[in-house]
Amino acid sequence: MPDNVTGGIAWADAYAKAVAIVAEMTIEEKVNLTIGVNGPCSGNLYGVPRLGIPVLCLEDGPAGPRPVHGISQYPAGLMTAATWDRELMYSRGRAMGKEFYDQGIHIALAPVAGGPLGRSPLGGRNWEGWFPDPYATGMASYLTVKGIQDSGVAAVAKHFIGYEQETDRNGYQVTSSSSDSALVNQLPISSNIDDETTHELYLWSFAEAVRAGTSHVMCSYNEVNQTHACNNAYTLNHLLKGELNFQGAVISDWGGQHNNIESVYGGLDVSMPGSGSGGVLGDFWGNGALVDDVRNGSVPEYMLDQMVYRLLMPYYHLGQNETELPEVIFNANTGTYDAPDRTRNVRQPTTPALIRTIGNSGLTLLKNTGGLPLSLGADSRVAVVGTDATDNSVGPDGCGTVYTSCPSGNINGTLSLGGGSGYAYAPYIVTPLDAIQARAVQDGFEVAQILRDSDVETTFEELLPISDATIVFVSRFSEESEDIPNLSLDHDGDALVAAAVNQSSNVIVVMHTTGVVDIEAWADHENVTAIVSAFLPGMETGNGLVDVLFGDVTPSGKLPFTWGKSIDDYPPHTIVSDPVPAPQANFTEGVFIDYRWFDKHDITPRYEFGFGLSYTTFGYSDLVLDNTFKADAFAIQQTAEPFEGYNGTNSLYDVLFTVNVTIKNTGDYTGSEVAQLYASIPGDDQPVRVLRGFDKVKNLAPGEYGTATFDVRRKDVSIWSVERGLWYVPTDAITISVGASSRNLLLTTTWTSS
């Protein structure tokens, strides 16, 4: 266990306070700060009332406090990623953090900072995170952690590490769904990852969360190289607390702990839910067990002290000891904790506009042959088709606390978030139909809604030929605990589109999905005049969509993943479901996931990573590379990642050069453009290119110029050496390319370290 708990550069004062207060505690009081107890929150720590430390509240999740009423339902991480907008990423985290704080929550179980990263397009929880790219996910994680913590709430970066599938994740006493009795005690899936892939892919974004000063990190359900992630001394002690110099606490996922003393030595600091929920998810340190471990010498008391320091430093640093948080009046554990579940409205007047802006900024236009923007006058009619356009027939929270308990045969309505602990209640949902009808009142056109997904042919024959445009809404849901079986749309969406194109020559398809879906059956059909990916926009879904459909906002979203034509386009065997006692997921594709895999194997996707159309056009020119050195100015906490040339004062995150590119709006609409920078780094079996910068140049009027700026850091042009155990910059020339997507690179130059 590393003995490097110092508070880092940001928490020195908090460290001194933690050391002083822990010195006054009994062993029992220290242990009470490491074990979850029953209470109103998803996770509860008893605190030390004698010393003024209150019960600490931990609560889901990455799209807002769950399961809590009186809050906003924010767009998913995936939706926010599609904006490629750093300001919106931060603003979402800041607004969401304030809602956690105002509900009395000390520790927000957010964000998803790379677990999952998105190794497989079938991952059930990919939508909770960002991009299947370490650089972009790192930027989004940094900004979200900073936003949450600027609101006074502790962030938890999760799920560490290699957590890339739901199938057979097998938390403690939650075993395989197989009927084979031999699998009752099946171990969690083991993510078997080599050292290079760990550093260059899966550790990268967590390093950015640490740099943002994340208070805590949640360890994941899976094993890593055949050792439980929550007692994995290599990943927790060596990588996280050693190389990344992480100063906060490692908190187990609920049921992620599988043992007692091994967890202490393996790097776990807080056991959740501990004795909460009746202890059914593993109460290994409760009932005096950890107290006895310390008293009998199995666990040295200094190790327990360090565990408590790590928990308390963020508490002091964020000032939660100085200003008492509001009382918790909700009850997230109504089945096991006897208290009323009351509502406190903490929504801010500005939040709906923020959510709407994320929706219209992340909406990604994939095809447009003239269908958009809509121009519907008083003599026009639009047909709105599909249940994804309308309300859930049992209301916005009628499908349970994790949105997985919808009644059989229910019309679930428009998809605003996926299911599981990443879900959040919506106070209301502005559906696409709501917003289109409101626009109809304003502009005078007619709306003919056909709110069915099947048996539509007769109605289509009557209404679609006399409609000026047909908007077909389709969806694909996914959730925690289950991976996706295939890339098909839900509710036979292909058949719905096929029926529409048989009756209308102007079909606009709007998709609410948790990731890529197979659209090959109709994507090239001449009657499909536009395809829109609207992802998971949260409670203002309809308003954000209508902003773009009617041209009030020019679409500027870009794909945060590669849209393949078939599941066969992606790396094989990325979801393992072998009916064996110890399932193994071998990450043999290495660093080659998503666009890196497509580039390596020269596979043509339906739409490439970073792709997105606009109503206007942009020109790229005048690439200028400036070699002016800039010291790292963004580390709230510093990592200790080893790199060649370290002299005690420099950083892996120093800026080695800056690239500026001129962007001109060459079209007829005001619009925003996401410029992307890719580096082709020489070396054995390196990717063709890797994303190393993005900048959204916003609101350029027709004919107006703007500048995209990319600061390229030492790490961004480095390779991990397995043999030397450090990062190094190759001496050969590195190609720098800038463009509108990963396969539309318009300007190039080279840079060398010499």
Coordinates of N, CA and C in Angstrom, one line a residue, residues 100-172:
F100 N -27.2 18.3 -6.5 CA -26.7 17.3 -5.5 C -26.6 18.0 -4.2
Y101 N -25.9 19.2 -4.2 CA -25.6 19.9 -3.0 C -26.9 20.3 -2.3
D102 N -27.8 20.9 -3.1 CA -29.1 21.4 -2.5 C -30.0 20.3 -2.0
Q103 N -29.7 19.0 -2.4 CA -30.4 17.9 -1.8 C -29.8 17.3 -0.6
G104 N -28.6 17.9 -0.2 CA -27.9 17.5 1.0 C -27.0 16.3 0.8
I105 N -26.5 16.1 -0.5 CA -25.7 15.0 -0.9 C -24.2 15.5 -0.8
H106 N -23.4 14.8 0.0 CA -22.0 15.2 0.1 C -21.2 14.7 -1.1
I107 N -21.5 13.4 -1.5 CA -20.7 12.7 -2.5 C -21.5 12.3 -3.7
A108 N -21.3 12.9 -4.8 CA -22.1 12.5 -6.0 C -21.3 11.4 -6.7
L109 N -22.1 10.3 -7.0 CA -21.5 9.1 -7.7 C -21.4 9.4 -9.2
A110 N -20.6 10.3 -9.6 CA -20.5 10.8 -11.0 C -19.2 11.6 -11.0
P111 N -18.5 11.6 -12.3 CA -19.0 11.1 -13.5 C -18.5 9.7 -13.9
V112 N -19.0 9.1 -15.0 CA -18.4 7.9 -15.6 C -17.2 8.5 -16.3
A113 N -16.0 8.1 -15.8 CA -14.8 8.8 -16.4 C -13.9 7.8 -17.2
G114 N -14.6 6.8 -17.8 CA -13.8 5.9 -18.6 C -14.1 4.4 -18.3
G115 N -15.1 4.2 -17.5 CA -15.5 2.8 -17.1 C -17.0 2.7 -17.2
P116 N -17.6 2.4 -18.4 CA -16.9 2.0 -19.6 C -16.4 3.1 -20.4
L117 N -15.3 2.8 -21.2 CA -14.8 3.7 -22.2 C -15.6 3.5 -23.5
G118 N -16.0 2.3 -23.7 CA -16.8 2.0 -24.9 C -16.1 1.0 -25.9
R119 N -15.4 0.0 -25.3 CA -14.7 -1.0 -26.1 C -15.7 -1.6 -27.1
S120 N -16.9 -2.0 -26.6 CA -17.9 -2.6 -27.5 C -19.1 -1.7 -27.8
P121 N -19.5 -1.7 -29.0 CA -20.8 -1.0 -29.3 C -22.0 -1.6 -28.7
L122 N -21.9 -2.8 -28.1 CA -23.0 -3.5 -27.4 C -23.0 -3.3 -25.9
G123 N -22.1 -2.4 -25.4 CA -22.0 -2.2 -24.0 C -23.3 -1.5 -23.5
G124 N -23.9 -2.1 -22.5 CA -25.2 -1.6 -22.0 C -25.2 -0.2 -21.3
R125 N -24.0 0.2 -20.8 CA -23.8 1.4 -20.1 C -23.0 2.5 -20.8
N126 N -22.7 2.2 -22.1 CA -21.8 3.2 -22.8 C -22.4 4.6 -22.8
W127 N -23.7 4.7 -22.8 CA -24.3 6.0 -22.9 C -24.1 6.9 -21.6
E128 N -23.8 6.3 -20.5 CA -23.5 7.0 -19.3 C -22.2 7.8 -19.4
G129 N -21.3 7.3 -20.2 CA -20.0 8.0 -20.4 C -19.9 8.9 -21.6
W130 N -18.8 8.9 -22.3 CA -18.6 9.9 -23.2 C -18.2 9.4 -24.6
F131 N -16.9 9.2 -24.9 CA -16.4 8.8 -26.2 C -15.6 7.5 -26.0
P132 N -15.5 6.7 -27.0 CA -14.6 5.5 -27.0 C -13.2 6.0 -27.4
D133 N -12.8 7.1 -26.8 CA -11.5 7.7 -27.0 C -10.9 8.3 -25.7
P134 N -9.7 8.0 -25.4 CA -9.2 8.4 -24.1 C -9.0 9.9 -24.0
Y135 N -8.6 10.5 -25.0 CA -8.3 12.0 -24.9 C -9.6 12.7 -24.7
A136 N -10.6 12.5 -25.6 CA -11.9 13.2 -25.5 C -12.6 12.9 -24.1
T137 N -12.6 11.6 -23.8 CA -13.2 11.2 -22.5 C -12.5 11.9 -21.3
G138 N -11.2 12.0 -21.5 CA -10.4 12.7 -20.4 C -10.8 14.1 -20.3
M139 N -11.0 14.8 -21.4 CA -11.4 16.2 -21.3 C -12.8 16.4 -20.7
A140 N -13.7 15.5 -21.1 CA -15.1 15.6 -20.6 C -15.1 15.3 -19.1
S141 N -14.3 14.3 -18.7 CA -14.2 13.9 -17.3 C -13.6 15.0 -16.5
Y142 N -12.5 15.6 -16.9 CA -11.9 16.7 -16.2 C -12.9 17.9 -16.0
L143 N -13.6 18.3 -17.0 CA -14.5 19.4 -17.0 C -15.7 19.1 -16.1
T144 N -16.2 17.9 -16.1 CA -17.4 17.5 -15.3 C -17.0 17.4 -13.8
V145 N -15.8 16.8 -13.5 CA -15.4 16.7 -12.1 C -15.2 18.2 -11.6
K146 N -14.6 19.0 -12.4 CA -14.4 20.4 -11.9 C -15.7 21.1 -11.7
G147 N -16.7 20.9 -12.6 CA -18.0 21.5 -12.5 C -18.7 21.1 -11.2
I148 N -18.8 19.8 -11.0 CA -19.4 19.2 -9.8 C -18.8 19.7 -8.5
Q149 N -17.5 19.7 -8.5 CA -16.8 20.1 -7.2 C -16.8 21.6 -7.0
D150 N -16.9 22.4 -8.1 CA -17.1 23.8 -7.9 C -18.4 24.2 -7.3
S151 N -19.3 23.2 -7.2 CA -20.6 23.4 -6.6 C -20.5 22.9 -5.1
G152 N -19.4 22.5 -4.7 CA -19.2 22.1 -3.3 C -19.5 20.6 -3.0
V153 N -19.6 19.8 -4.0 CA -19.9 18.4 -3.9 C -18.7 17.6 -4.3
A154 N -18.4 16.5 -3.6 CA -17.4 15.6 -4.0 C -17.8 14.8 -5.2
A155 N -16.9 14.7 -6.2 CA -17.1 13.9 -7.4 C -16.5 12.5 -7.2
V156 N -17.1 11.5 -7.8 CA -16.5 10.2 -7.8 C -16.3 9.7 -9.3
A157 N -15.1 9.6 -9.7 CA -14.8 9.1 -11.0 C -14.9 7.6 -11.1
K158 N -15.7 7.1 -12.0 CA -16.0 5.7 -12.0 C -16.0 5.1 -13.4
H159 N -15.9 3.8 -13.7 CA -15.7 2.7 -12.7 C -14.3 2.2 -13.1
F160 N -13.4 2.2 -12.1 CA -12.0 1.9 -12.3 C -11.7 0.4 -12.2
I161 N -11.3 -0.3 -13.2 CA -10.8 0.1 -14.5 C -11.1 -1.2 -15.4
G162 N -11.2 -0.9 -16.7 CA -11.4 -2.0 -17.6 C -12.8 -2.6 -17.5
Y163 N -13.8 -1.8 -17.0 CA -15.2 -2.2 -16.9 C -15.9 -1.9 -18.2
E164 N -15.9 -3.0 -19.0 CA -16.4 -2.8 -20.4 C -17.5 -3.7 -20.8
Q165 N -18.1 -4.4 -19.9 CA -19.3 -5.1 -20.2 C -20.2 -5.3 -19.0
E166 N -21.5 -5.5 -19.2 CA -22.4 -5.8 -18.1 C -22.5 -7.3 -17.9
T167 N -22.5 -8.0 -18.9 CA -22.7 -9.5 -18.9 C -21.6 -10.1 -17.9
D168 N -22.1 -10.8 -16.9 CA -21.2 -11.5 -16.0 C -20.4 -10.6 -15.2
R169 N -20.8 -9.4 -14.9 CA -20.1 -8.5 -14.0 C -20.1 -9.0 -12.6
N170 N -21.2 -9.7 -12.2 CA -21.3 -10.5 -11.0 C -20.8 -9.8 -9.7
G171 N -21.5 -8.8 -9.2 CA -21.3 -8.3 -7.9 C -21.4 -9.4 -6.9
Y172 N -21.0 -9.1 -5.7 CA -21.0 -10.1 -4.6 C -22.5 -10.6 -4.4

